[in-house]
Amino acid sequence: MGPELRSWKEPHRLVLIGIGIGIILLAAVTMRWDWLPRYSWRLVEGVGTTLWLLFLTSVMGFMLAVPLGIAQAAGPWWLAGPARAFCTVIRGTPLLLQLWLLYYGLGSLFAQYPEIRDSWAWPYLRSAWPYGVLALTLSFAGYEGEVMRGAFAGVPKGELEAGRAYGMSPWTSFRRIWLPRAIHRALPTLAGETVLQLKATPLVATITVVDVYAIISRVRQDTYLTYEPLLLLALIYMMLTGVLVMAFRWLEAKVPVKGG
Amino acid sequence: MNKQIITTIAAFGLTLAASAASAETVRVGVAAEPYPPFTEPDASGNWTGWEIEFMNAVCAEAKLDCVVTPVAWDGIIPALTSNKIDAIVGSMSITEERQKTIDFSDKYYNTPSVIATAKGSGITPDDAGLKDKIIGVQVSTIHQDYVTTHFGDVAAEIKEYQTQDEANQDLAAGRVDAIMADSLALDAFVKSDACCEIVGAVEDDPAILGAGVGIGLRKGDDELREKFNAAIAAIRENGTYAEFSKAYFDFDIYGQ
Amino acid sequence: MLEWIAGLASWELLALEPPGWGGVLLKGLAVSLQVAVGGYLVGFVIGVGGATGKLYGGPILRDILDVYTTLVRAVPELVLILLLYYAGTDALNKFMMLIGAGPMDISGLVAGIFVIGVVQGAYQTEVLRGAFKAVPHGQIEAARAYGMSSPQVLRRITLPGMLPHAVPGLSNLWLIATKDTALLAVVGVAELTLVTRQAGGTTKSYFLFFCAAGLLYLMVTLISNVVIRRIERHARRGMPAVR
């Protein structure tokens, strides 16, 4: 945001806000919202699924991104190569395709082994969400792994040497200097990546995971309405993004980036 | 570089102009998914199947210039109401629920709905058989309605798929225990995949299952509806219908 | 299992001529690329306009542009595509009726280009705005002092000056555009991902076709990367090397 005044009290802004409220009121009055009470509880559940997916896959994806980053930044070639190839493939193909490959391609494979069908894992392997979680996790790891590579490579060599001079073992210097510094460097990108991850979650609805997007699809099919359910869905995602962005701002204020 | 951009923009403009000019043609929406034997893409990217032949026959009879326009099934009614297509030839059953939003031509075929399961599953197409089972159906279909209404309480879960093909695939992959769909579509599926079998028809519920399949049309598009109705009657009468159906079915799928 | 291996190994399914589906996949790829290129260009036009508006426009225009870029970037592309694909074309047709013209036939391709363009436009606005601002103001003032006209300043100072700052963001957006076209599969546009699933569904060789399509997308990305590196080197000439 530039140096210009950013206050909602400017006269033209009041007019714009007025117009905005007017549009919302008009939409509320003239459009059909009678379906809303019937689906409200399911919508809440759907938002829950979406957030749960987002949280789980971001955390797991980040945990996977750290080794991917180290492998690329400092690993031997037989680790750096595969890690780099993984990131390239994940970043070079659409997530939707990856998801369908896992669910329809890989998933249909398991059914052909009676041993798998009879095992304890089958109830999980036959449901859809593990594939959604896997695809979203790998996707987050692929994108964030690239960020972590840069973050690890960007930690000044002098700091690591200083650690060694203090007599730290390589493991200690990694744990106490390299990793925290790299994570700090990557932290600002994390907010953006997490918002992107949120926006990727509705894809799992295409493999029958019932998130908030799937509930809205259900409303669309039940009511044949074109605008209303999609507008509500856009509003829900906007609010989720807003909350996410604010949460990260709060988090970043709590965790000062030491040493810049 | 500049020239390239200008040519591309010009070409883009031309596409717009060209598509705006063809107002006389009837854009017939089909579901953009393999739904054998009714509509499926072939290896050269053309749409084939019984329903495509039916459409060609009806359009020839009514002297309409029809173009096949593939649309996602779950958005096929919005596509019709928002003017993206003019008619739906997509094995869409005539139901009261749908008639609140769109109009239909007279029916052009009518077949029962059946349940398919993995071979030897022992599942029967009723409450007892489907108790605690996972049932797969395609969204926005009469089958989804039926399963939700009749088996919603007994089934462990009802999984909804964007396309019938995906539901079939998941039955083969063991992710669902049973699927419900049109008998001919499932017949084609069980013949192509050794995994599964049809265990029988469900009990009829005309209010949900409707009175056969018709061409979906925008409300108030009466002129087109009259043309289609006349053409359907004519091809039934003059034997064209029986002629192109022979290659697909050994009985008359028009029903009573 | 055996069946699956046979399915994976039946390479003749990928032959370019029927009964192989290779030709269909390539046609799908062509549609994807057309949508990506078209959408990217539409997005660029919006982006240039948006960036100019955000920097030099009045307060109302700036706020409206802020709302546009914020909304588009906060809502999943999949939802935007559904909204713009159904509601956008519906609104356009209602507008055409209103001004007395007949309904417009919007093909899936054109709608796809429009949708990707609107999404890209929001992101490109931000990239271009940042790049514009990165050109030191003193350089522009110096050019004015030399008596250059506004178009001259734009052509000789602003554009070459902003290019190195815009290229990384713009190339990233190009890669996103190529992958976002896959989302049009959900509304039934016959682009690569949808024809891949149709091919997989019809032949039951899901794995083979998804891998083949993945390779095609990967090739697009890798070839784009080579081109982007060249453009970057060209745009950054005379500037200090990165890192």
Tab-separated table of N, CA and C in Angstrom, chain B residues 21-156:
chain	number	residue	atom	x	y	z
B	21	ALA	N	-22.350	-15.200	-35.134
B	21	ALA	CA	-23.115	-15.150	-36.371
B	21	ALA	C	-24.039	-16.362	-36.529
B	22	SER	N	-23.639	-17.507	-35.959
B	22	SER	CA	-24.383	-18.735	-36.229
B	22	SER	C	-25.565	-18.860	-35.277
B	23	ALA	N	-26.563	-18.036	-35.465
B	23	ALA	CA	-27.712	-18.030	-34.567
B	23	ALA	C	-28.736	-19.088	-34.964
B	24	GLU	N	-28.668	-19.573	-36.209
B	24	GLU	CA	-29.677	-20.487	-36.709
B	24	GLU	C	-29.504	-21.904	-36.181
B	25	THR	N	-28.285	-22.238	-35.788
B	25	THR	CA	-28.018	-23.607	-35.388
B	25	THR	C	-28.571	-23.880	-33.989
B	26	VAL	N	-28.877	-25.146	-33.746
B	26	VAL	CA	-29.319	-25.561	-32.422
B	26	VAL	C	-28.135	-26.233	-31.743
B	27	ARG	N	-27.716	-25.668	-30.623
B	27	ARG	CA	-26.593	-26.258	-29.902
B	27	ARG	C	-27.143	-27.309	-28.942
B	28	VAL	N	-26.815	-28.551	-29.235
B	28	VAL	CA	-27.345	-29.638	-28.433
B	28	VAL	C	-26.294	-30.046	-27.403
B	29	GLY	N	-26.636	-29.875	-26.144
B	29	GLY	CA	-25.702	-30.216	-25.075
B	29	GLY	C	-25.728	-31.700	-24.782
B	30	VAL	N	-24.552	-32.310	-24.761
B	30	VAL	CA	-24.424	-33.682	-24.281
B	30	VAL	C	-23.456	-33.645	-23.108
B	31	ALA	N	-23.578	-34.625	-22.206
B	31	ALA	CA	-22.684	-34.647	-21.055
B	31	ALA	C	-21.276	-34.992	-21.518
B	32	ALA	N	-20.316	-34.192	-21.094
B	32	ALA	CA	-18.934	-34.364	-21.549
B	32	ALA	C	-18.256	-35.501	-20.805
B	33	GLU	N	-18.741	-36.695	-20.985
B	33	GLU	CA	-18.201	-37.857	-20.285
B	33	GLU	C	-18.598	-39.096	-21.073
B	34	PRO	N	-17.826	-40.167	-20.942
B	34	PRO	CA	-18.237	-41.393	-21.620
B	34	PRO	C	-19.478	-41.954	-20.930
B	35	TYR	N	-20.571	-42.119	-21.662
B	35	TYR	CA	-21.800	-42.695	-21.115
B	35	TYR	C	-22.308	-43.710	-22.125
B	36	PRO	N	-21.539	-44.771	-22.317
B	36	PRO	CA	-21.957	-45.761	-23.295
B	36	PRO	C	-23.210	-46.478	-22.840
B	37	PRO	N	-24.062	-46.951	-23.730
B	37	PRO	CA	-23.921	-46.856	-25.193
B	37	PRO	C	-24.555	-45.595	-25.764
B	38	PHE	N	-24.873	-44.610	-24.929
B	38	PHE	CA	-25.652	-43.465	-25.415
B	38	PHE	C	-24.775	-42.376	-26.034
B	39	THR	N	-23.797	-41.908	-25.260
B	39	THR	CA	-22.868	-40.918	-25.813
B	39	THR	C	-21.479	-41.270	-25.316
B	40	GLU	N	-20.523	-41.347	-26.206
B	40	GLU	CA	-19.135	-41.495	-25.775
B	40	GLU	C	-18.215	-40.936	-26.853
B	41	PRO	N	-17.069	-40.407	-26.426
B	41	PRO	CA	-16.128	-39.895	-27.420
B	41	PRO	C	-15.369	-41.057	-28.030
B	42	ASP	N	-15.035	-40.959	-29.304
B	42	ASP	CA	-14.191	-42.000	-29.882
B	42	ASP	C	-12.760	-41.468	-29.985
B	43	ALA	N	-11.864	-42.335	-30.490
B	43	ALA	CA	-10.442	-41.998	-30.456
B	43	ALA	C	-10.097	-40.841	-31.397
B	44	SER	N	-11.045	-40.454	-32.272
B	44	SER	CA	-10.735	-39.296	-33.105
B	44	SER	C	-11.392	-38.041	-32.538
B	45	GLY	N	-11.938	-38.164	-31.317
B	45	GLY	CA	-12.468	-36.979	-30.657
B	45	GLY	C	-13.907	-36.656	-31.018
B	46	ASN	N	-14.558	-37.505	-31.844
B	46	ASN	CA	-15.958	-37.269	-32.183
B	46	ASN	C	-16.859	-37.944	-31.165
B	47	TRP	N	-18.069	-37.429	-31.052
B	47	TRP	CA	-19.026	-38.051	-30.149
B	47	TRP	C	-19.853	-39.055	-30.920
B	48	THR	N	-19.979	-40.254	-30.343
B	48	THR	CA	-20.732	-41.314	-30.998
B	48	THR	C	-21.692	-41.911	-29.986
B	49	GLY	N	-22.532	-42.849	-30.465
B	49	GLY	CA	-23.448	-43.537	-29.569
B	49	GLY	C	-24.889	-43.409	-30.032
B	50	TRP	N	-25.746	-44.133	-29.360
B	50	TRP	CA	-27.150	-44.186	-29.763
B	50	TRP	C	-27.791	-42.805	-29.740
B	51	GLU	N	-27.516	-42.073	-28.685
B	51	GLU	CA	-28.182	-40.783	-28.538
B	51	GLU	C	-27.713	-39.770	-29.586
B	52	ILE	N	-26.463	-39.893	-30.017
B	52	ILE	CA	-25.964	-39.014	-31.071
B	52	ILE	C	-26.698	-39.336	-32.380
B	53	GLU	N	-26.902	-40.652	-32.631
B	53	GLU	CA	-27.631	-41.034	-33.843
B	53	GLU	C	-29.083	-40.580	-33.764
B	54	PHE	N	-29.637	-40.697	-32.564
B	54	PHE	CA	-31.010	-40.218	-32.368
B	54	PHE	C	-31.083	-38.722	-32.659
B	55	MET	N	-30.120	-37.969	-32.110
B	55	MET	CA	-30.114	-36.525	-32.321
B	55	MET	C	-30.011	-36.194	-33.811
B	56	ASN	N	-29.098	-36.899	-34.492
B	56	ASN	CA	-28.934	-36.637	-35.919
B	56	ASN	C	-30.228	-36.906	-36.674
B	57	ALA	N	-30.904	-38.021	-36.332
B	57	ALA	CA	-32.136	-38.374	-37.024
B	57	ALA	C	-33.221	-37.327	-36.765
B	58	VAL	N	-33.363	-36.919	-35.499
B	58	VAL	CA	-34.401	-35.951	-35.151
B	58	VAL	C	-34.127	-34.615	-35.833
B	59	CYS	N	-32.870	-34.191	-35.811
B	59	CYS	CA	-32.537	-32.897	-36.386
B	59	CYS	C	-32.701	-32.913	-37.900
B	60	ALA	N	-32.364	-34.061	-38.519
B	60	ALA	CA	-32.556	-34.161	-39.963
B	60	ALA	C	-34.041	-34.078	-40.286
B	61	GLU	N	-34.861	-34.779	-39.469
B	61	GLU	CA	-36.300	-34.802	-39.678
B	61	GLU	C	-36.893	-33.406	-39.509
B	62	ALA	N	-36.426	-32.686	-38.484
B	62	ALA	CA	-36.979	-31.367	-38.192
B	62	ALA	C	-36.278	-30.272	-38.984
B	63	LYS	N	-35.345	-30.677	-39.836
B	63	LYS	CA	-34.574	-29.731	-40.655
B	63	LYS	C	-33.895	-28.672	-39.788
B	64	LEU	N	-33.248	-29.164	-38.732
B	64	LEU	CA	-32.505	-28.261	-37.857
B	64	LEU	C	-31.021	-28.543	-38.025
B	65	ASP	N	-30.244	-27.496	-37.887
B	65	ASP	CA	-28.804	-27.641	-37.998
B	65	ASP	C	-28.246	-27.798	-36.579
B	66	CYS	N	-28.038	-29.067	-36.166
B	66	CYS	CA	-27.654	-29.309	-34.774
B	66	CYS	C	-26.150	-29.513	-34.636
B	67	VAL	N	-25.573	-28.909	-33.621
B	67	VAL	CA	-24.162	-29.159	-33.322
B	67	VAL	C	-24.051	-29.713	-31.903
B	68	VAL	N	-23.242	-30.755	-31.781
B	68	VAL	CA	-23.021	-31.358	-30.469
B	68	VAL	C	-22.124	-30.442	-29.650
B	69	THR	N	-22.583	-30.101	-28.446
B	69	THR	CA	-21.802	-29.236	-27.567
B	69	THR	C	-21.616	-29.939	-26.236
B	70	PRO	N	-20.437	-30.468	-25.973
B	70	PRO	CA	-20.235	-31.168	-24.708
B	70	PRO	C	-20.215	-30.195	-23.526
B	71	VAL	N	-20.949	-30.529	-22.476
B	71	VAL	CA	-21.033	-29.693	-21.279
B	71	VAL	C	-20.904	-30.625	-20.067
B	72	ALA	N	-20.339	-30.125	-18.974
B	72	ALA	CA	-20.263	-30.932	-17.761
B	72	ALA	C	-21.678	-31.244	-17.284
B	73	TRP	N	-21.930	-32.507	-16.932
B	73	TRP	CA	-23.284	-32.931	-16.567
B	73	TRP	C	-23.852	-32.111	-15.415
B	74	ASP	N	-23.044	-31.879	-14.388
B	74	ASP	CA	-23.592	-31.192	-13.217
B	74	ASP	C	-23.906	-29.734	-13.513
B	75	GLY	N	-23.483	-29.240	-14.687
B	75	GLY	CA	-23.825	-27.866	-15.025
B	75	GLY	C	-24.679	-27.790	-16.273
B	76	ILE	N	-25.316	-28.903	-16.646
B	76	ILE	CA	-25.966	-28.931	-17.955
B	76	ILE	C	-27.261	-28.113	-17.941
B	77	ILE	N	-27.964	-28.110	-16.799
B	77	ILE	CA	-29.191	-27.302	-16.745
B	77	ILE	C	-28.863	-25.805	-16.677
B	78	PRO	N	-27.911	-25.385	-15.819
B	78	PRO	CA	-27.484	-23.979	-15.890
B	78	PRO	C	-26.992	-23.579	-17.286
B	79	ALA	N	-26.308	-24.503	-17.968
B	79	ALA	CA	-25.831	-24.184	-19.311
B	79	ALA	C	-27.004	-23.907	-20.239
B	80	LEU	N	-28.098	-24.666	-20.043
B	80	LEU	CA	-29.289	-24.466	-20.870
B	80	LEU	C	-29.965	-23.144	-20.504
B	81	THR	N	-30.158	-22.916	-19.215
B	81	THR	CA	-30.878	-21.705	-18.827
B	81	THR	C	-30.046	-20.457	-19.079
B	82	SER	N	-28.719	-20.581	-19.068
B	82	SER	CA	-27.900	-19.397	-19.323
B	82	SER	C	-27.524	-19.293	-20.795
B	83	ASN	N	-28.273	-20.047	-21.647
B	83	ASN	CA	-28.147	-19.835	-23.080
B	83	ASN	C	-26.866	-20.349	-23.706
B	84	LYS	N	-26.155	-21.225	-22.993
B	84	LYS	CA	-24.934	-21.755	-23.577
B	84	LYS	C	-25.264	-22.858	-24.572
B	85	ILE	N	-26.361	-23.540	-24.310
B	85	ILE	CA	-26.852	-24.555	-25.234
B	85	ILE	C	-28.352	-24.334	-25.401
B	86	ASP	N	-28.934	-24.986	-26.432
B	86	ASP	CA	-30.354	-24.778	-26.698
B	86	ASP	C	-31.198	-25.992	-26.344
B	87	ALA	N	-30.564	-27.147	-26.253
B	87	ALA	CA	-31.308	-28.370	-25.963
B	87	ALA	C	-30.367	-29.353	-25.286
B	88	ILE	N	-30.946	-30.242	-24.475
B	88	ILE	CA	-30.143	-31.278	-23.820
B	88	ILE	C	-30.568	-32.625	-24.362
B	89	VAL	N	-29.652	-33.325	-24.997
B	89	VAL	CA	-29.900	-34.713	-25.352
B	89	VAL	C	-28.907	-35.504	-24.532
B	90	GLY	N	-29.286	-35.799	-23.294
B	90	GLY	CA	-28.306	-36.378	-22.378
B	90	GLY	C	-28.915	-37.426	-21.476
B	91	SER	N	-29.815	-38.255	-22.023
B	91	SER	CA	-30.462	-39.294	-21.213
B	91	SER	C	-31.058	-38.684	-19.962
B	92	MET	N	-31.694	-37.530	-20.124
B	92	MET	CA	-32.248	-36.856	-18.962
B	92	MET	C	-33.716	-37.230	-18.802
B	93	SER	N	-34.039	-37.821	-17.663
B	93	SER	CA	-35.406	-38.261	-17.419
B	93	SER	C	-36.319	-37.070	-17.145
B	94	ILE	N	-37.553	-37.212	-17.611
B	94	ILE	CA	-38.539	-36.154	-17.409
B	94	ILE	C	-39.085	-36.285	-15.986
B	95	THR	N	-38.719	-35.362	-15.102
B	95	THR	CA	-39.238	-35.413	-13.733
B	95	THR	C	-39.903	-34.089	-13.396
B	96	GLU	N	-40.798	-34.160	-12.402
B	96	GLU	CA	-41.501	-32.943	-11.978
B	96	GLU	C	-40.524	-31.903	-11.463
B	97	GLU	N	-39.530	-32.411	-10.726
B	97	GLU	CA	-38.546	-31.511	-10.138
B	97	GLU	C	-37.849	-30.688	-11.223
B	98	ARG	N	-37.412	-31.380	-12.277
B	98	ARG	CA	-36.710	-30.674	-13.348
B	98	ARG	C	-37.657	-29.764	-14.121
B	99	GLN	N	-38.938	-30.187	-14.214
B	99	GLN	CA	-39.883	-29.391	-14.992
B	99	GLN	C	-40.172	-28.041	-14.364
B	100	LYS	N	-39.767	-27.884	-13.089
B	100	LYS	CA	-39.910	-26.562	-12.480
B	100	LYS	C	-38.942	-25.579	-13.124
B	101	THR	N	-37.854	-26.108	-13.687
B	101	THR	CA	-36.804	-25.246	-14.216
B	101	THR	C	-36.744	-25.247	-15.737
B	102	ILE	N	-36.950	-26.417	-16.325
B	102	ILE	CA	-36.852	-26.505	-17.783
B	102	ILE	C	-38.055	-27.251	-18.350
B	103	ASP	N	-38.201	-27.199	-19.669
B	103	ASP	CA	-39.242	-27.951	-20.355
B	103	ASP	C	-38.637	-29.210	-20.969
B	104	PHE	N	-39.520	-30.141	-21.315
B	104	PHE	CA	-39.059	-31.352	-21.980
B	104	PHE	C	-39.866	-31.605	-23.242
B	105	SER	N	-39.237	-32.271	-24.214
B	105	SER	CA	-39.981	-32.791	-25.355
B	105	SER	C	-40.707	-34.048	-24.878
B	106	ASP	N	-41.432	-34.714	-25.787
B	106	ASP	CA	-41.978	-36.019	-25.453
B	106	ASP	C	-40.814	-36.964	-25.198
B	107	LYS	N	-41.115	-38.080	-24.522
B	107	LYS	CA	-40.016	-39.008	-24.218
B	107	LYS	C	-39.515	-39.662	-25.499
B	108	TYR	N	-38.225	-40.017	-25.481
B	108	TYR	CA	-37.704	-40.757	-26.636
B	108	TYR	C	-37.130	-42.109	-26.267
B	109	TYR	N	-36.935	-42.365	-24.981
B	109	TYR	CA	-36.724	-43.755	-24.563
B	109	TYR	C	-37.051	-43.873	-23.090
B	110	ASN	N	-37.241	-45.085	-22.636
B	110	ASN	CA	-37.596	-45.309	-21.246
B	110	ASN	C	-37.110	-46.680	-20.827
B	111	THR	N	-36.203	-46.702	-19.878
B	111	THR	CA	-35.665	-47.976	-19.420
B	111	THR	C	-35.656	-47.980	-17.905
B	112	PRO	N	-35.696	-49.173	-17.301
B	112	PRO	CA	-35.720	-49.226	-15.837
B	112	PRO	C	-34.366	-48.872	-15.228
B	113	SER	N	-34.394	-48.585	-13.910
B	113	SER	CA	-33.162	-48.310	-13.176
B	113	SER	C	-32.767	-49.564	-12.410
B	114	VAL	N	-31.492	-49.856	-12.419
B	114	VAL	CA	-31.039	-51.088	-11.774
B	114	VAL	C	-29.860	-50.811	-10.850
B	115	ILE	N	-29.559	-51.827	-10.045
B	115	ILE	CA	-28.417	-51.767	-9.131
B	115	ILE	C	-27.352	-52.733	-9.638
B	116	ALA	N	-26.105	-52.296	-9.634
B	116	ALA	CA	-25.000	-53.186	-9.980
B	116	ALA	C	-24.061	-53.278	-8.785
B	117	THR	N	-23.465	-54.459	-8.612
B	117	THR	CA	-22.526	-54.670	-7.511
B	117	THR	C	-21.353	-55.492	-8.040
B	118	ALA	N	-20.360	-55.684	-7.170
B	118	ALA	CA	-19.273	-56.593	-7.522
B	118	ALA	C	-19.855	-57.993	-7.657
B	119	LYS	N	-19.230	-58.817	-8.510
B	119	LYS	CA	-19.751	-60.175	-8.742
B	119	LYS	C	-19.787	-60.964	-7.442
B	120	GLY	N	-20.896	-61.637	-7.222
B	120	GLY	CA	-21.007	-62.505	-6.059
B	120	GLY	C	-21.106	-61.778	-4.736
B	121	SER	N	-21.554	-60.533	-4.765
B	121	SER	CA	-21.621	-59.771	-3.523
B	121	SER	C	-22.808	-60.196	-2.671
B	122	GLY	N	-23.817	-60.780	-3.302
B	122	GLY	CA	-25.002	-61.178	-2.580
B	122	GLY	C	-25.918	-60.031	-2.216
B	123	ILE	N	-25.628	-58.853	-2.721
B	123	ILE	CA	-26.461	-57.687	-2.417
B	123	ILE	C	-27.723	-57.738	-3.271
B	124	THR	N	-28.871	-57.447	-2.642
B	124	THR	CA	-30.119	-57.390	-3.389
B	124	THR	C	-30.564	-55.934	-3.507
B	125	PRO	N	-31.318	-55.581	-4.538
B	125	PRO	CA	-31.658	-54.176	-4.765
B	125	PRO	C	-32.792	-53.689	-3.870
B	126	ASP	N	-32.666	-53.887	-2.563
B	126	ASP	CA	-33.715	-53.432	-1.646
B	126	ASP	C	-33.093	-53.004	-0.321
B	127	ASP	N	-33.921	-52.574	0.601
B	127	ASP	CA	-33.462	-52.079	1.902
B	127	ASP	C	-32.542	-53.068	2.608
B	128	ALA	N	-32.982	-54.338	2.645
B	128	ALA	CA	-32.220	-55.343	3.384
B	128	ALA	C	-30.850	-55.543	2.756
B	129	GLY	N	-30.837	-55.603	1.423
B	129	GLY	CA	-29.577	-55.877	0.735
B	129	GLY	C	-28.587	-54.739	0.833
B	130	LEU	N	-29.099	-53.513	0.878
B	130	LEU	CA	-28.206	-52.359	0.845
B	130	LEU	C	-27.909	-51.797	2.229
B	131	LYS	N	-28.374	-52.514	3.264
B	131	LYS	CA	-28.137	-52.030	4.620
B	131	LYS	C	-26.634	-51.938	4.895
B	132	ASP	N	-26.213	-50.780	5.403
B	132	ASP	CA	-24.806	-50.530	5.764
B	132	ASP	C	-23.839	-50.665	4.585
B	133	LYS	N	-24.338	-50.477	3.388
B	133	LYS	CA	-23.452	-50.521	2.231
B	133	LYS	C	-23.170	-49.095	1.749
B	134	ILE	N	-22.090	-48.951	0.990
B	134	ILE	CA	-21.778	-47.659	0.366
B	134	ILE	C	-22.325	-47.695	-1.056
B	135	ILE	N	-23.210	-46.742	-1.355
B	135	ILE	CA	-23.829	-46.717	-2.675
B	135	ILE	C	-23.282	-45.531	-3.461
B	136	GLY	N	-22.931	-45.758	-4.709
B	136	GLY	CA	-22.444	-44.674	-5.567
B	136	GLY	C	-23.476	-44.301	-6.610
B	137	VAL	N	-23.663	-42.985	-6.809
B	137	VAL	CA	-24.576	-42.518	-7.860
B	137	VAL	C	-23.990	-41.269	-8.509
B	138	GLN	N	-24.468	-40.989	-9.710
B	138	GLN	CA	-24.076	-39.748	-10.362
B	138	GLN	C	-24.940	-38.612	-9.826
B	139	VAL	N	-24.324	-37.435	-9.654
B	139	VAL	CA	-25.081	-36.294	-9.122
B	139	VAL	C	-26.152	-35.841	-10.113
B	140	SER	N	-27.141	-35.142	-9.585
B	140	SER	CA	-28.254	-34.598	-10.375
B	140	SER	C	-28.908	-35.637	-11.258
B	141	THR	N	-29.044	-36.837	-10.783
B	141	THR	CA	-29.757	-37.834	-11.569
B	141	THR	C	-30.955	-38.315	-10.772
B	142	ILE	N	-31.887	-38.958	-11.473
B	142	ILE	CA	-33.027	-39.543	-10.783
B	142	ILE	C	-32.547	-40.619	-9.818
B	143	HIS	N	-31.399	-41.226	-10.168
B	143	HIS	CA	-30.875	-42.300	-9.320
B	143	HIS	C	-30.390	-41.747	-7.993
B	144	GLN	N	-29.773	-40.578	-8.046
B	144	GLN	CA	-29.330	-39.947	-6.805
B	144	GLN	C	-30.546	-39.664	-5.920
B	145	ASP	N	-31.579	-39.111	-6.541
B	145	ASP	CA	-32.817	-38.814	-5.826
B	145	ASP	C	-33.387	-40.069	-5.185
B	146	TYR	N	-33.436	-41.122	-6.001
B	146	TYR	CA	-34.047	-42.367	-5.557
B	146	TYR	C	-33.282	-42.966	-4.382
B	147	VAL	N	-31.966	-43.035	-4.542
B	147	VAL	CA	-31.129	-43.644	-3.507
B	147	VAL	C	-31.231	-42.846	-2.215
B	148	THR	N	-31.216	-41.512	-2.341
B	148	THR	CA	-31.305	-40.679	-1.144
B	148	THR	C	-32.644	-40.892	-0.447
B	149	THR	N	-33.711	-40.960	-1.244
B	149	THR	CA	-35.031	-41.093	-0.657
B	149	THR	C	-35.268	-42.484	-0.076
B	150	HIS	N	-34.901	-43.500	-0.835
B	150	HIS	CA	-35.278	-44.859	-0.436
B	150	HIS	C	-34.231	-45.567	0.407
B	151	PHE	N	-32.951	-45.276	0.148
B	151	PHE	CA	-31.904	-45.995	0.883
B	151	PHE	C	-31.095	-45.076	1.789
B	152	GLY	N	-31.471	-43.789	1.833
B	152	GLY	CA	-30.716	-42.830	2.633
B	152	GLY	C	-30.567	-43.246	4.082
B	153	ASP	N	-31.614	-43.907	4.633
B	153	ASP	CA	-31.570	-44.265	6.054
B	153	ASP	C	-30.787	-45.542	6.320
B	154	VAL	N	-30.795	-46.460	5.363
B	154	VAL	CA	-30.167	-47.755	5.634
B	154	VAL	C	-28.709	-47.803	5.171
B	155	ALA	N	-28.393	-47.063	4.109
B	155	ALA	CA	-27.037	-47.160	3.546
B	155	ALA	C	-26.018	-46.544	4.491
B	156	ALA	N	-24.776	-47.083	4.465
B	156	ALA	CA	-23.713	-46.525	5.289
B	156	ALA	C	-23.332	-45.144	4.770
